[in-house]
């Protein structure tokens, strides 16, 4: 799997978690909203090198 596919999947997952977070906050479930927030942080920190590799490439 190349880096473009990895970043695309990670962005889809992160966007989905953000929508779930907004829904839970809208329903007033503040404590439960911590789950997608912490998952999103964990996924982004775990895959930081993938993001760094993809976004730091220079066009030739």
mmCIF file of N, CA and C in Angstrom:
data_model
loop_
_atom_site.group_PDB
_atom_site.id
_atom_site.type_symbol
_atom_site.label_atom_id
_atom_site.label_comp_id
_atom_site.label_asym_id
_atom_site.label_seq_id
_atom_site.Cartn_x
_atom_site.Cartn_y
_atom_site.Cartn_z
ATOM 1 N N UNK A 1 0.858 -1.169 0.000
ATOM 2 C CA UNK A 1 0.000 0.000 0.000
ATOM 3 C C UNK A 1 0.905 1.233 0.000
ATOM 4 N N UNK A 2 0.673 2.130 -0.942
ATOM 5 C CA UNK A 2 1.527 3.317 -1.008
ATOM 6 C C UNK A 2 1.051 4.382 -0.017
ATOM 7 N N UNK A 3 1.848 5.418 0.133
ATOM 8 C CA UNK A 3 1.563 6.418 1.165
ATOM 9 C C UNK A 3 0.293 7.210 0.874
ATOM 10 N N UNK A 4 -0.045 7.397 -0.400
ATOM 11 C CA UNK A 4 -1.274 8.127 -0.728
ATOM 12 C C UNK A 4 -2.503 7.352 -0.256
ATOM 13 N N UNK A 5 -2.508 6.046 -0.437
ATOM 14 C CA UNK A 5 -3.619 5.219 0.027
ATOM 15 C C UNK A 5 -3.703 5.218 1.549
ATOM 16 N N UNK A 6 -2.548 5.134 2.212
ATOM 17 C CA UNK A 6 -2.529 5.151 3.676
ATOM 18 C C UNK A 6 -3.105 6.452 4.210
ATOM 19 N N UNK A 7 -2.670 7.574 3.646
ATOM 20 C CA UNK A 7 -3.139 8.876 4.113
ATOM 21 C C UNK A 7 -4.626 9.036 3.824
ATOM 22 N N UNK A 8 -5.092 8.548 2.683
ATOM 23 C CA UNK A 8 -6.519 8.630 2.357
ATOM 24 C C UNK A 8 -7.355 7.858 3.368
ATOM 25 N N UNK A 9 -6.927 6.647 3.704
ATOM 26 C CA UNK A 9 -7.651 5.840 4.689
ATOM 27 C C UNK A 9 -7.624 6.511 6.056
ATOM 28 N N UNK A 10 -6.473 7.035 6.452
ATOM 29 C CA UNK A 10 -6.365 7.698 7.754
ATOM 30 C C UNK A 10 -7.254 8.936 7.827
ATOM 31 N N UNK A 11 -7.340 9.699 6.745
ATOM 32 C CA UNK A 11 -8.195 10.884 6.737
ATOM 33 C C UNK A 11 -9.672 10.509 6.785
ATOM 34 N N UNK A 12 -10.057 9.423 6.119
ATOM 35 C CA UNK A 12 -11.447 8.960 6.184
ATOM 36 C C UNK A 12 -11.798 8.519 7.602
ATOM 37 N N UNK A 13 -10.901 7.775 8.241
ATOM 38 C CA UNK A 13 -11.135 7.329 9.618
ATOM 39 C C UNK A 13 -11.227 8.523 10.551
ATOM 40 N N UNK A 14 -10.328 9.483 10.394
ATOM 41 C CA UNK A 14 -10.317 10.657 11.264
ATOM 42 C C UNK A 14 -11.574 11.505 11.066
ATOM 43 N N UNK A 15 -12.023 11.642 9.833
ATOM 44 C CA UNK A 15 -13.243 12.399 9.559
ATOM 45 C C UNK A 15 -14.459 11.707 10.166
ATOM 46 N N UNK A 16 -14.505 10.381 10.066
ATOM 47 C CA UNK A 16 -15.605 9.622 10.659
ATOM 48 C C UNK A 16 -15.630 9.795 12.175
ATOM 49 N N UNK A 17 -14.470 9.715 12.802
ATOM 50 C CA UNK A 17 -14.406 9.913 14.252
ATOM 51 C C UNK A 17 -14.826 11.330 14.638
ATOM 52 N N UNK A 18 -14.492 12.308 13.811
ATOM 53 C CA UNK A 18 -14.887 13.686 14.088
ATOM 54 C C UNK A 18 -16.404 13.846 14.007
ATOM 55 N N UNK A 19 -17.034 13.204 13.029
ATOM 56 C CA UNK A 19 -18.496 13.269 12.906
ATOM 57 C C UNK A 19 -19.156 12.604 14.112
ATOM 58 N N UNK A 20 -18.628 11.460 14.547
ATOM 59 C CA UNK A 20 -19.157 10.787 15.736
ATOM 60 C C UNK A 20 -18.982 11.678 16.959
ATOM 61 N N UNK A 21 -17.836 12.332 17.072
ATOM 62 C CA UNK A 21 -17.581 13.252 18.177
ATOM 63 C C UNK A 21 -18.597 14.385 18.197
ATOM 64 N N UNK A 22 -18.851 14.993 17.044
ATOM 65 C CA UNK A 22 -19.835 16.077 16.973
ATOM 66 C C UNK A 22 -21.231 15.594 17.339
ATOM 67 N N UNK A 23 -21.600 14.398 16.878
ATOM 68 C CA UNK A 23 -22.917 13.842 17.200
ATOM 69 C C UNK A 23 -23.066 13.637 18.707
ATOM 70 N N UNK A 24 -22.043 13.053 19.327
ATOM 71 C CA UNK A 24 -22.112 12.815 20.767
ATOM 72 C C UNK A 24 -22.157 14.118 21.551
ATOM 73 N N UNK A 25 -21.408 15.109 21.123
ATOM 74 C CA UNK A 25 -21.452 16.408 21.797
ATOM 75 C C UNK A 25 -22.814 17.066 21.620
ATOM 76 N N UNK A 26 -23.416 16.918 20.451
ATOM 77 C CA UNK A 26 -24.743 17.475 20.188
ATOM 78 C C UNK A 26 -25.793 16.829 21.089
ATOM 79 N N UNK A 27 -25.637 15.524 21.351
ATOM 80 C CA UNK A 27 -26.575 14.808 22.218
ATOM 81 C C UNK A 27 -26.311 15.068 23.700
ATOM 82 N N UNK A 28 -25.237 15.776 24.010
ATOM 83 C CA UNK A 28 -24.924 16.089 25.400
ATOM 84 C C UNK A 28 -24.155 14.998 26.118
ATOM 85 N N UNK A 29 -23.596 14.075 25.392
ATOM 86 C CA UNK A 29 -22.833 12.975 25.979
ATOM 87 C C UNK A 29 -21.352 13.350 26.006
ATOM 88 N N UNK A 30 -21.018 14.258 26.915
ATOM 89 C CA UNK A 30 -19.667 14.813 26.957
ATOM 90 C C UNK A 30 -18.618 13.766 27.302
ATOM 91 N N UNK A 31 -18.923 12.929 28.290
ATOM 92 C CA UNK A 31 -17.940 11.925 28.705
ATOM 93 C C UNK A 31 -17.729 10.881 27.612
ATOM 94 N N UNK A 32 -18.811 10.448 26.970
ATOM 95 C CA UNK A 32 -18.717 9.460 25.897
ATOM 96 C C UNK A 32 -18.003 10.021 24.674
ATOM 97 N N UNK A 33 -18.032 11.341 24.499
ATOM 98 C CA UNK A 33 -17.362 11.972 23.360
ATOM 99 C C UNK A 33 -15.841 11.906 23.486
ATOM 100 N N UNK A 34 -15.359 11.574 24.674
ATOM 101 C CA UNK A 34 -13.912 11.445 24.849
ATOM 102 C C UNK A 34 -13.355 10.236 24.096
ATOM 103 N N UNK A 35 -14.188 9.205 23.877
ATOM 104 C CA UNK A 35 -13.715 7.986 23.207
ATOM 105 C C UNK A 35 -13.260 8.280 21.776
ATOM 106 N N UNK A 36 -14.111 8.874 20.905
ATOM 107 C CA UNK A 36 -13.605 9.156 19.551
ATOM 108 C C UNK A 36 -12.492 10.199 19.537
ATOM 109 N N UNK A 37 -12.522 11.131 20.506
ATOM 110 C CA UNK A 37 -11.465 12.142 20.575
ATOM 111 C C UNK A 37 -10.115 11.489 20.869
ATOM 112 N N UNK A 38 -10.089 10.611 21.861
ATOM 113 C CA UNK A 38 -8.839 9.949 22.220
ATOM 114 C C UNK A 38 -8.396 8.960 21.143
ATOM 115 N N UNK A 39 -9.348 8.284 20.508
ATOM 116 C CA UNK A 39 -9.003 7.398 19.393
ATOM 117 C C UNK A 39 -8.357 8.179 18.257
ATOM 118 N N UNK A 40 -8.922 9.333 17.944
ATOM 119 C CA UNK A 40 -8.383 10.162 16.875
ATOM 120 C C UNK A 40 -6.966 10.622 17.206
ATOM 121 N N UNK A 41 -6.761 11.068 18.431
ATOM 122 C CA UNK A 41 -5.412 11.477 18.842
ATOM 123 C C UNK A 41 -4.429 10.321 18.755
ATOM 124 N N UNK A 42 -4.842 9.159 19.242
ATOM 125 C CA UNK A 42 -3.970 7.992 19.212
ATOM 126 C C UNK A 42 -3.601 7.576 17.801
ATOM 127 N N UNK A 43 -4.590 7.557 16.910
ATOM 128 C CA UNK A 43 -4.336 7.173 15.519
ATOM 129 C C UNK A 43 -3.395 8.170 14.855
ATOM 130 N N UNK A 44 -3.613 9.459 15.095
ATOM 131 C CA UNK A 44 -2.762 10.471 14.463
ATOM 132 C C UNK A 44 -1.339 10.441 14.998
ATOM 133 N N UNK A 45 -1.161 10.258 16.306
ATOM 134 C CA UNK A 45 0.191 10.176 16.850
ATOM 135 C C UNK A 45 0.892 8.901 16.383
ATOM 136 N N UNK A 46 0.152 7.791 16.321
ATOM 137 C CA UNK A 46 0.738 6.520 15.910
ATOM 138 C C UNK A 46 1.212 6.582 14.458
ATOM 139 N N UNK A 47 0.466 7.289 13.607
ATOM 140 C CA UNK A 47 0.774 7.358 12.178
ATOM 141 C C UNK A 47 1.413 8.681 11.779
ATOM 142 N N UNK A 48 2.043 9.370 12.712
ATOM 143 C CA UNK A 48 2.654 10.662 12.416
ATOM 144 C C UNK A 48 3.697 10.553 11.310
ATOM 145 N N UNK A 49 4.494 9.491 11.328
ATOM 146 C CA UNK A 49 5.540 9.336 10.307
ATOM 147 C C UNK A 49 4.953 9.178 8.912
ATOM 148 N N UNK A 50 3.789 8.545 8.809
ATOM 149 C CA UNK A 50 3.131 8.401 7.505
ATOM 150 C C UNK A 50 2.709 9.758 6.980
ATOM 151 N N UNK A 51 2.089 10.568 7.854
ATOM 152 C CA UNK A 51 1.690 11.918 7.445
ATOM 153 C C UNK A 51 2.913 12.755 7.067
ATOM 154 N N UNK A 52 3.953 12.654 7.895
ATOM 155 C CA UNK A 52 5.165 13.441 7.662
ATOM 156 C C UNK A 52 5.799 13.073 6.327
ATOM 157 N N UNK A 53 5.869 11.779 6.038
ATOM 158 C CA UNK A 53 6.451 11.316 4.775
ATOM 159 C C UNK A 53 5.626 11.800 3.583
ATOM 160 N N UNK A 54 4.313 11.731 3.704
ATOM 161 C CA UNK A 54 3.450 12.095 2.575
ATOM 162 C C UNK A 54 3.456 13.597 2.313
ATOM 163 N N UNK A 55 3.333 14.405 3.366
ATOM 164 C CA UNK A 55 3.196 15.844 3.181
ATOM 165 C C UNK A 55 4.526 16.577 3.035
ATOM 166 N N UNK A 56 5.652 15.907 3.297
ATOM 167 C CA UNK A 56 6.941 16.579 3.140
ATOM 168 C C UNK A 56 7.611 16.246 1.809
ATOM 169 N N UNK A 57 6.966 15.439 0.970
ATOM 170 C CA UNK A 57 7.545 15.130 -0.342
ATOM 171 C C UNK A 57 7.552 16.375 -1.209
ATOM 172 N N UNK A 58 8.626 16.522 -1.958
ATOM 173 C CA UNK A 58 8.749 17.683 -2.842
ATOM 174 C C UNK A 58 8.420 17.271 -4.262
ATOM 175 N N UNK A 59 7.700 18.136 -4.942
ATOM 176 C CA UNK A 59 7.363 17.885 -6.344
ATOM 177 C C UNK A 59 8.600 18.084 -7.206
ATOM 178 N N UNK A 60 8.787 17.221 -8.178
ATOM 179 C CA UNK A 60 9.947 17.347 -9.073
ATOM 180 C C UNK A 60 9.516 17.903 -10.401
#
